[in-house]
Amino acid sequence: KDAINLFHQMQAANTELGAQNLRCMLDVYAHLGALQLSKSIYGYFIRNLFYRSMEETRHLETSILNLYIRRGNISSARVCFNNLDNNG
């Protein structure tokens, strides 16, 4: 919970979050089974980091894709996968 609270405080303060921060939060949300919160990370990623570096983008997209697959959300996994294909 502390990590989630800190993450939300960082967002509220408009702190720029890097791909590593987002991957860590995805791991936390995956552990908690919080798919909706994971989707908020994906939305943040699309709005803020999407074209930073191809390596950062690819790692984060892959983490998100894996999370959706593990949680059984095939439709979101498909959207993420299609974005991988379109951006690579």
PDB file of N, CA and C in Angstrom:
ATOM      1  N   LYS A   1       0.821  -1.207   0.000  1.00  0.00           N
ATOM      2  CA  LYS A   1       0.000   0.000   0.000  1.00  0.00           C
ATOM      3  C   LYS A   1       0.855   1.257   0.000  1.00  0.00           C
ATOM      4  N   ASP A   2       1.983   1.218   0.681  1.00  0.00           N
ATOM      5  CA  ASP A   2       2.855   2.400   0.724  1.00  0.00           C
ATOM      6  C   ASP A   2       3.328   2.785  -0.678  1.00  0.00           C
ATOM      7  N   ALA A   3       3.671   1.774  -1.477  1.00  0.00           N
ATOM      8  CA  ALA A   3       4.139   2.050  -2.841  1.00  0.00           C
ATOM      9  C   ALA A   3       3.035   2.681  -3.671  1.00  0.00           C
ATOM     10  N   ILE A   4       1.821   2.194  -3.511  1.00  0.00           N
ATOM     11  CA  ILE A   4       0.692   2.741  -4.261  1.00  0.00           C
ATOM     12  C   ILE A   4       0.419   4.184  -3.836  1.00  0.00           C
ATOM     13  N   ASN A   5       0.428   4.430  -2.535  1.00  0.00           N
ATOM     14  CA  ASN A   5       0.205   5.795  -2.048  1.00  0.00           C
ATOM     15  C   ASN A   5       1.281   6.747  -2.562  1.00  0.00           C
ATOM     16  N   LEU A   6       2.525   6.313  -2.516  1.00  0.00           N
ATOM     17  CA  LEU A   6       3.618   7.152  -3.008  1.00  0.00           C
ATOM     18  C   LEU A   6       3.460   7.424  -4.502  1.00  0.00           C
ATOM     19  N   PHE A   7       3.088   6.409  -5.252  1.00  0.00           N
ATOM     20  CA  PHE A   7       2.885   6.566  -6.684  1.00  0.00           C
ATOM     21  C   PHE A   7       1.802   7.609  -6.962  1.00  0.00           C
ATOM     22  N   HIS A   8       0.689   7.512  -6.236  1.00  0.00           N
ATOM     23  CA  HIS A   8      -0.396   8.470  -6.442  1.00  0.00           C
ATOM     24  C   HIS A   8       0.009   9.887  -6.023  1.00  0.00           C
ATOM     25  N   GLN A   9       0.817  10.003  -4.992  1.00  0.00           N
ATOM     26  CA  GLN A   9       1.326  11.313  -4.583  1.00  0.00           C
ATOM     27  C   GLN A   9       2.222  11.890  -5.677  1.00  0.00           C
ATOM     28  N   MET A  10       3.045  11.051  -6.267  1.00  0.00           N
ATOM     29  CA  MET A  10       3.922  11.501  -7.345  1.00  0.00           C
ATOM     30  C   MET A  10       3.101  11.970  -8.546  1.00  0.00           C
ATOM     31  N   GLN A  11       2.053  11.238  -8.866  1.00  0.00           N
ATOM     32  CA  GLN A  11       1.185  11.643  -9.969  1.00  0.00           C
ATOM     33  C   GLN A  11       0.509  12.979  -9.660  1.00  0.00           C
ATOM     34  N   ALA A  12       0.005  13.122  -8.438  1.00  0.00           N
ATOM     35  CA  ALA A  12      -0.688  14.355  -8.049  1.00  0.00           C
ATOM     36  C   ALA A  12       0.247  15.555  -8.084  1.00  0.00           C
ATOM     37  N   ALA A  13       1.518  15.322  -7.818  1.00  0.00           N
ATOM     38  CA  ALA A  13       2.512  16.406  -7.827  1.00  0.00           C
ATOM     39  C   ALA A  13       3.088  16.631  -9.220  1.00  0.00           C
ATOM     40  N   ASN A  14       2.526  15.949 -10.211  1.00  0.00           N
ATOM     41  CA  ASN A  14       3.009  16.046 -11.594  1.00  0.00           C
ATOM     42  C   ASN A  14       4.483  15.694 -11.733  1.00  0.00           C
ATOM     43  N   THR A  15       4.930  14.754 -10.933  1.00  0.00           N
ATOM     44  CA  THR A  15       6.290  14.254 -11.031  1.00  0.00           C
ATOM     45  C   THR A  15       6.400  13.395 -12.285  1.00  0.00           C
ATOM     46  N   GLU A  16       7.442  13.619 -13.061  1.00  0.00           N
ATOM     47  CA  GLU A  16       7.638  12.815 -14.258  1.00  0.00           C
ATOM     48  C   GLU A  16       8.057  11.406 -13.845  1.00  0.00           C
ATOM     49  N   LEU A  17       7.298  10.439 -14.290  1.00  0.00           N
ATOM     50  CA  LEU A  17       7.552   9.047 -13.936  1.00  0.00           C
ATOM     51  C   LEU A  17       8.192   8.343 -15.122  1.00  0.00           C
ATOM     52  N   GLY A  18       9.282   7.657 -14.867  1.00  0.00           N
ATOM     53  CA  GLY A  18       9.974   6.939 -15.916  1.00  0.00           C
ATOM     54  C   GLY A  18       9.414   5.548 -16.112  1.00  0.00           C
ATOM     55  N   ALA A  19       9.878   4.905 -17.148  1.00  0.00           N
ATOM     56  CA  ALA A  19       9.410   3.559 -17.472  1.00  0.00           C
ATOM     57  C   ALA A  19       9.686   2.581 -16.334  1.00  0.00           C
ATOM     58  N   GLN A  20      10.830   2.742 -15.653  1.00  0.00           N
ATOM     59  CA  GLN A  20      11.149   1.838 -14.544  1.00  0.00           C
ATOM     60  C   GLN A  20      10.137   1.984 -13.409  1.00  0.00           C
ATOM     61  N   ASN A  21       9.742   3.229 -13.086  1.00  0.00           N
ATOM     62  CA  ASN A  21       8.722   3.448 -12.061  1.00  0.00           C
ATOM     63  C   ASN A  21       7.417   2.753 -12.450  1.00  0.00           C
ATOM     64  N   LEU A  22       7.053   2.899 -13.710  1.00  0.00           N
ATOM     65  CA  LEU A  22       5.796   2.313 -14.169  1.00  0.00           C
ATOM     66  C   LEU A  22       5.852   0.786 -14.163  1.00  0.00           C
ATOM     67  N   ARG A  23       6.984   0.224 -14.553  1.00  0.00           N
ATOM     68  CA  ARG A  23       7.118  -1.242 -14.509  1.00  0.00           C
ATOM     69  C   ARG A  23       7.008  -1.747 -13.081  1.00  0.00           C
ATOM     70  N   CYS A  24       7.609  -1.043 -12.139  1.00  0.00           N
ATOM     71  CA  CYS A  24       7.516  -1.448 -10.729  1.00  0.00           C
ATOM     72  C   CYS A  24       6.071  -1.406 -10.248  1.00  0.00           C
ATOM     73  N   MET A  25       5.351  -0.344 -10.636  1.00  0.00           N
ATOM     74  CA  MET A  25       3.951  -0.249 -10.229  1.00  0.00           C
ATOM     75  C   MET A  25       3.112  -1.335 -10.884  1.00  0.00           C
ATOM     76  N   LEU A  26       3.424  -1.677 -12.113  1.00  0.00           N
ATOM     77  CA  LEU A  26       2.714  -2.780 -12.755  1.00  0.00           C
ATOM     78  C   LEU A  26       2.913  -4.074 -11.984  1.00  0.00           C
ATOM     79  N   ASP A  27       4.132  -4.311 -11.497  1.00  0.00           N
ATOM     80  CA  ASP A  27       4.401  -5.506 -10.699  1.00  0.00           C
ATOM     81  C   ASP A  27       3.572  -5.499  -9.412  1.00  0.00           C
ATOM     82  N   VAL A  28       3.488  -4.335  -8.775  1.00  0.00           N
ATOM     83  CA  VAL A  28       2.688  -4.219  -7.546  1.00  0.00           C
ATOM     84  C   VAL A  28       1.220  -4.507  -7.854  1.00  0.00           C
ATOM     85  N   TYR A  29       0.691  -3.869  -8.891  1.00  0.00           N
ATOM     86  CA  TYR A  29      -0.707  -4.056  -9.245  1.00  0.00           C
ATOM     87  C   TYR A  29      -0.986  -5.494  -9.671  1.00  0.00           C
ATOM     88  N   ALA A  30      -0.047  -6.099 -10.386  1.00  0.00           N
ATOM     89  CA  ALA A  30      -0.220  -7.497 -10.802  1.00  0.00           C
ATOM     90  C   ALA A  30      -0.288  -8.400  -9.579  1.00  0.00           C
ATOM     91  N   HIS A  31       0.572  -8.143  -8.617  1.00  0.00           N
ATOM     92  CA  HIS A  31       0.589  -8.938  -7.386  1.00  0.00           C
ATOM     93  C   HIS A  31      -0.744  -8.812  -6.647  1.00  0.00           C
ATOM     94  N   LEU A  32      -1.326  -7.622  -6.667  1.00  0.00           N
ATOM     95  CA  LEU A  32      -2.600  -7.380  -5.989  1.00  0.00           C
ATOM     96  C   LEU A  32      -3.806  -7.797  -6.825  1.00  0.00           C
ATOM     97  N   GLY A  33      -3.569  -8.098  -8.107  1.00  0.00           N
ATOM     98  CA  GLY A  33      -4.671  -8.441  -8.994  1.00  0.00           C
ATOM     99  C   GLY A  33      -5.515  -7.240  -9.366  1.00  0.00           C
ATOM    100  N   ALA A  34      -4.906  -6.064  -9.362  1.00  0.00           N
ATOM    101  CA  ALA A  34      -5.616  -4.804  -9.603  1.00  0.00           C
ATOM    102  C   ALA A  34      -5.533  -4.425 -11.079  1.00  0.00           C
ATOM    103  N   LEU A  35      -6.356  -5.066 -11.880  1.00  0.00           N
ATOM    104  CA  LEU A  35      -6.308  -4.852 -13.327  1.00  0.00           C
ATOM    105  C   LEU A  35      -6.700  -3.424 -13.699  1.00  0.00           C
ATOM    106  N   GLN A  36      -7.704  -2.858 -13.038  1.00  0.00           N
ATOM    107  CA  GLN A  36      -8.137  -1.500 -13.382  1.00  0.00           C
ATOM    108  C   GLN A  36      -7.023  -0.498 -13.110  1.00  0.00           C
ATOM    109  N   LEU A  37      -6.296  -0.668 -12.025  1.00  0.00           N
ATOM    110  CA  LEU A  37      -5.167   0.223 -11.743  1.00  0.00           C
ATOM    111  C   LEU A  37      -4.067   0.035 -12.786  1.00  0.00           C
ATOM    112  N   SER A  38      -3.892  -1.188 -13.243  1.00  0.00           N
ATOM    113  CA  SER A  38      -2.914  -1.451 -14.297  1.00  0.00           C
ATOM    114  C   SER A  38      -3.293  -0.721 -15.577  1.00  0.00           C
ATOM    115  N   LYS A  39      -4.576  -0.673 -15.866  1.00  0.00           N
ATOM    116  CA  LYS A  39      -5.031   0.053 -17.051  1.00  0.00           C
ATOM    117  C   LYS A  39      -4.731   1.543 -16.921  1.00  0.00           C
ATOM    118  N   SER A  40      -4.786   2.057 -15.707  1.00  0.00           N
ATOM    119  CA  SER A  40      -4.456   3.476 -15.520  1.00  0.00           C
ATOM    120  C   SER A  40      -2.975   3.719 -15.814  1.00  0.00           C
ATOM    121  N   ILE A  41      -2.119   2.752 -15.490  1.00  0.00           N
ATOM    122  CA  ILE A  41      -0.693   2.855 -15.812  1.00  0.00           C
ATOM    123  C   ILE A  41      -0.516   2.888 -17.330  1.00  0.00           C
ATOM    124  N   TYR A  42      -1.244   2.028 -18.024  1.00  0.00           N
ATOM    125  CA  TYR A  42      -1.159   1.985 -19.486  1.00  0.00           C
ATOM    126  C   TYR A  42      -1.609   3.315 -20.082  1.00  0.00           C
ATOM    127  N   GLY A  43      -2.676   3.878 -19.541  1.00  0.00           N
ATOM    128  CA  GLY A  43      -3.143   5.182 -20.004  1.00  0.00           C
ATOM    129  C   GLY A  43      -2.108   6.265 -19.767  1.00  0.00           C
ATOM    130  N   TYR A  44      -1.493   6.246 -18.590  1.00  0.00           N
ATOM    131  CA  TYR A  44      -0.436   7.218 -18.289  1.00  0.00           C
ATOM    132  C   TYR A  44       0.715   7.060 -19.272  1.00  0.00           C
ATOM    133  N   PHE A  45       1.072   5.826 -19.512  1.00  0.00           N
ATOM    134  CA  PHE A  45       2.159   5.521 -20.441  1.00  0.00           C
ATOM    135  C   PHE A  45       1.871   6.087 -21.829  1.00  0.00           C
ATOM    136  N   ILE A  46       0.676   5.846 -22.318  1.00  0.00           N
ATOM    137  CA  ILE A  46       0.319   6.329 -23.653  1.00  0.00           C
ATOM    138  C   ILE A  46       0.356   7.854 -23.700  1.00  0.00           C
ATOM    139  N   ARG A  47      -0.141   8.501 -22.655  1.00  0.00           N
ATOM    140  CA  ARG A  47      -0.181   9.967 -22.644  1.00  0.00           C
ATOM    141  C   ARG A  47       1.186  10.607 -22.464  1.00  0.00           C
ATOM    142  N   ASN A  48       2.117   9.936 -21.776  1.00  0.00           N
ATOM    143  CA  ASN A  48       3.334  10.613 -21.359  1.00  0.00           C
ATOM    144  C   ASN A  48       4.655  10.033 -21.855  1.00  0.00           C
ATOM    145  N   LEU A  49       4.724   8.754 -22.118  1.00  0.00           N
ATOM    146  CA  LEU A  49       6.023   8.137 -22.413  1.00  0.00           C
ATOM    147  C   LEU A  49       6.099   7.464 -23.774  1.00  0.00           C
ATOM    148  N   PHE A  50       5.033   7.462 -24.479  1.00  0.00           N
ATOM    149  CA  PHE A  50       4.903   6.586 -25.628  1.00  0.00           C
ATOM    150  C   PHE A  50       6.058   6.684 -26.616  1.00  0.00           C
ATOM    151  N   TYR A  51       6.578   7.861 -26.862  1.00  0.00           N
ATOM    152  CA  TYR A  51       7.625   7.986 -27.869  1.00  0.00           C
ATOM    153  C   TYR A  51       8.974   8.369 -27.283  1.00  0.00           C
ATOM    154  N   ARG A  52       9.231   8.026 -26.053  1.00  0.00           N
ATOM    155  CA  ARG A  52      10.501   8.376 -25.434  1.00  0.00           C
ATOM    156  C   ARG A  52      11.671   7.664 -26.064  1.00  0.00           C
ATOM    157  N   SER A  53      11.828   6.433 -25.758  1.00  0.00           N
ATOM    158  CA  SER A  53      12.853   5.617 -26.416  1.00  0.00           C
ATOM    159  C   SER A  53      12.223   4.280 -26.756  1.00  0.00           C
ATOM    160  N   MET A  54      12.653   3.711 -27.842  1.00  0.00           N
ATOM    161  CA  MET A  54      12.064   2.454 -28.277  1.00  0.00           C
ATOM    162  C   MET A  54      12.279   1.364 -27.232  1.00  0.00           C
ATOM    163  N   GLU A  55      13.435   1.354 -26.593  1.00  0.00           N
ATOM    164  CA  GLU A  55      13.705   0.328 -25.591  1.00  0.00           C
ATOM    165  C   GLU A  55      12.777   0.463 -24.389  1.00  0.00           C
ATOM    166  N   GLU A  56      12.634   1.692 -23.850  1.00  0.00           N
ATOM    167  CA  GLU A  56      11.716   1.913 -22.726  1.00  0.00           C
ATOM    168  C   GLU A  56      10.294   1.537 -23.123  1.00  0.00           C
ATOM    169  N   THR A  57       9.904   1.973 -24.305  1.00  0.00           N
ATOM    170  CA  THR A  57       8.553   1.710 -24.793  1.00  0.00           C
ATOM    171  C   THR A  57       8.308   0.216 -24.895  1.00  0.00           C
ATOM    172  N   ARG A  58       9.228  -0.498 -25.504  1.00  0.00           N
ATOM    173  CA  ARG A  58       9.064  -1.935 -25.715  1.00  0.00           C
ATOM    174  C   ARG A  58       8.999  -2.701 -24.389  1.00  0.00           C
ATOM    175  N   HIS A  59       9.871  -2.367 -23.438  1.00  0.00           N
ATOM    176  CA  HIS A  59       9.857  -3.056 -22.139  1.00  0.00           C
ATOM    177  C   HIS A  59       8.536  -2.841 -21.406  1.00  0.00           C
ATOM    178  N   LEU A  60       8.062  -1.617 -21.410  1.00  0.00           N
ATOM    179  CA  LEU A  60       6.824  -1.321 -20.701  1.00  0.00           C
ATOM    180  C   LEU A  60       5.623  -1.957 -21.399  1.00  0.00           C
ATOM    181  N   GLU A  61       5.582  -1.892 -22.712  1.00  0.00           N
ATOM    182  CA  GLU A  61       4.480  -2.530 -23.444  1.00  0.00           C
ATOM    183  C   GLU A  61       4.458  -4.034 -23.203  1.00  0.00           C
ATOM    184  N   THR A  62       5.626  -4.643 -23.152  1.00  0.00           N
ATOM    185  CA  THR A  62       5.708  -6.083 -22.907  1.00  0.00           C
ATOM    186  C   THR A  62       5.232  -6.417 -21.497  1.00  0.00           C
ATOM    187  N   SER A  63       5.597  -5.594 -20.522  1.00  0.00           N
ATOM    188  CA  SER A  63       5.131  -5.806 -19.141  1.00  0.00           C
ATOM    189  C   SER A  63       3.614  -5.705 -19.064  1.00  0.00           C
ATOM    190  N   ILE A  64       3.057  -4.724 -19.734  1.00  0.00           N
ATOM    191  CA  ILE A  64       1.611  -4.540 -19.732  1.00  0.00           C
ATOM    192  C   ILE A  64       0.931  -5.719 -20.428  1.00  0.00           C
ATOM    193  N   LEU A  65       1.472  -6.131 -21.558  1.00  0.00           N
ATOM    194  CA  LEU A  65       0.920  -7.274 -22.284  1.00  0.00           C
ATOM    195  C   LEU A  65       0.925  -8.525 -21.403  1.00  0.00           C
ATOM    196  N   ASN A  66       2.029  -8.797 -20.743  1.00  0.00           N
ATOM    197  CA  ASN A  66       2.128  -9.965 -19.861  1.00  0.00           C
ATOM    198  C   ASN A  66       1.104  -9.900 -18.731  1.00  0.00           C
ATOM    199  N   LEU A  67       0.924  -8.715 -18.175  1.00  0.00           N
ATOM    200  CA  LEU A  67      -0.045  -8.556 -17.092  1.00  0.00           C
ATOM    201  C   LEU A  67      -1.450  -8.882 -17.586  1.00  0.00           C
ATOM    202  N   TYR A  68      -1.832  -8.321 -18.723  1.00  0.00           N
ATOM    203  CA  TYR A  68      -3.172  -8.588 -19.263  1.00  0.00           C
ATOM    204  C   TYR A  68      -3.377 -10.073 -19.535  1.00  0.00           C
ATOM    205  N   ILE A  69      -2.376 -10.719 -20.078  1.00  0.00           N
ATOM    206  CA  ILE A  69      -2.490 -12.153 -20.361  1.00  0.00           C
ATOM    207  C   ILE A  69      -2.634 -12.943 -19.064  1.00  0.00           C
ATOM    208  N   ARG A  70      -1.807 -12.630 -18.073  1.00  0.00           N
ATOM    209  CA  ARG A  70      -1.893 -13.343 -16.782  1.00  0.00           C
ATOM    210  C   ARG A  70      -3.258 -13.170 -16.126  1.00  0.00           C
ATOM    211  N   ARG A  71      -3.848 -11.988 -16.290  1.00  0.00           N
ATOM    212  CA  ARG A  71      -5.142 -11.704 -15.666  1.00  0.00           C
ATOM    213  C   ARG A  71      -6.306 -12.183 -16.527  1.00  0.00           C
ATOM    214  N   GLY A  72      -6.010 -12.724 -17.717  1.00  0.00           N
ATOM    215  CA  GLY A  72      -7.050 -13.258 -18.571  1.00  0.00           C
ATOM    216  C   GLY A  72      -7.834 -12.203 -19.340  1.00  0.00           C
ATOM    217  N   ASN A  73      -7.294 -10.996 -19.441  1.00  0.00           N
ATOM    218  CA  ASN A  73      -7.974  -9.922 -20.163  1.00  0.00           C
ATOM    219  C   ASN A  73      -7.461  -9.914 -21.604  1.00  0.00           C
ATOM    220  N   ILE A  74      -8.029 -10.794 -22.388  1.00  0.00           N
ATOM    221  CA  ILE A  74      -7.544 -11.024 -23.751  1.00  0.00           C
ATOM    222  C   ILE A  74      -7.795  -9.821 -24.654  1.00  0.00           C
ATOM    223  N   SER A  75      -8.920  -9.143 -24.489  1.00  0.00           N
ATOM    224  CA  SER A  75      -9.205  -7.997 -25.366  1.00  0.00           C
ATOM    225  C   SER A  75      -8.188  -6.880 -25.145  1.00  0.00           C
ATOM    226  N   SER A  76      -7.844  -6.593 -23.904  1.00  0.00           N
ATOM    227  CA  SER A  76      -6.822  -5.573 -23.638  1.00  0.00           C
ATOM    228  C   SER A  76      -5.449  -6.045 -24.092  1.00  0.00           C
ATOM    229  N   ALA A  77      -5.178  -7.338 -23.932  1.00  0.00           N
ATOM    230  CA  ALA A  77      -3.906  -7.888 -24.401  1.00  0.00           C
ATOM    231  C   ALA A  77      -3.795  -7.731 -25.915  1.00  0.00           C
ATOM    232  N   ARG A  78      -4.897  -7.941 -26.629  1.00  0.00           N
ATOM    233  CA  ARG A  78      -4.893  -7.811 -28.082  1.00  0.00           C
ATOM    234  C   ARG A  78      -4.591  -6.370 -28.498  1.00  0.00           C
ATOM    235  N   VAL A  79      -5.213  -5.394 -27.824  1.00  0.00           N
ATOM    236  CA  VAL A  79      -4.957  -3.986 -28.126  1.00  0.00           C
ATOM    237  C   VAL A  79      -3.480  -3.669 -27.895  1.00  0.00           C
ATOM    238  N   CYS A  80      -2.955  -4.117 -26.780  1.00  0.00           N
ATOM    239  CA  CYS A  80      -1.553  -3.884 -26.453  1.00  0.00           C
ATOM    240  C   CYS A  80      -0.643  -4.552 -27.486  1.00  0.00           C
ATOM    241  N   PHE A  81      -0.967  -5.771 -27.847  1.00  0.00           N
ATOM    242  CA  PHE A  81      -0.176  -6.499 -28.835  1.00  0.00           C
ATOM    243  C   PHE A  81      -0.187  -5.780 -30.179  1.00  0.00           C
ATOM    244  N   ASN A  82      -1.355  -5.304 -30.577  1.00  0.00           N
ATOM    245  CA  ASN A  82      -1.450  -4.570 -31.848  1.00  0.00           C
ATOM    246  C   ASN A  82      -0.610  -3.301 -31.804  1.00  0.00           C
ATOM    247  N   ASN A  83      -0.546  -2.636 -30.649  1.00  0.00           N
ATOM    248  CA  ASN A  83       0.317  -1.459 -30.512  1.00  0.00           C
ATOM    249  C   ASN A  83       1.782  -1.838 -30.630  1.00  0.00           C
ATOM    250  N   LEU A  84       2.150  -2.992 -30.080  1.00  0.00           N
ATOM    251  CA  LEU A  84       3.528  -3.471 -30.224  1.00  0.00           C
ATOM    252  C   LEU A  84       3.861  -3.626 -31.705  1.00  0.00           C
ATOM    253  N   ASP A  85       2.957  -4.251 -32.426  1.00  0.00           N
ATOM    254  CA  ASP A  85       3.164  -4.523 -33.847  1.00  0.00           C
ATOM    255  C   ASP A  85       3.245  -3.222 -34.649  1.00  0.00           C
ATOM    256  N   ASN A  86       2.426  -2.247 -34.298  1.00  0.00           N
ATOM    257  CA  ASN A  86       2.398  -0.979 -35.034  1.00  0.00           C
ATOM    258  C   ASN A  86       3.585  -0.076 -34.732  1.00  0.00           C
ATOM    259  N   ASN A  87       4.215  -0.259 -33.575  1.00  0.00           N
ATOM    260  CA  ASN A  87       5.291   0.630 -33.165  1.00  0.00           C
ATOM    261  C   ASN A  87       6.674   0.022 -33.338  1.00  0.00           C
ATOM    262  N   GLY A  88       6.760  -1.199 -33.737  1.00  0.00           N
ATOM    263  CA  GLY A  88       8.055  -1.842 -33.805  1.00  0.00           C
ATOM    264  C   GLY A  88       8.607  -1.952 -35.116  1.00  0.00           C
TER     265      GLY A  88
END
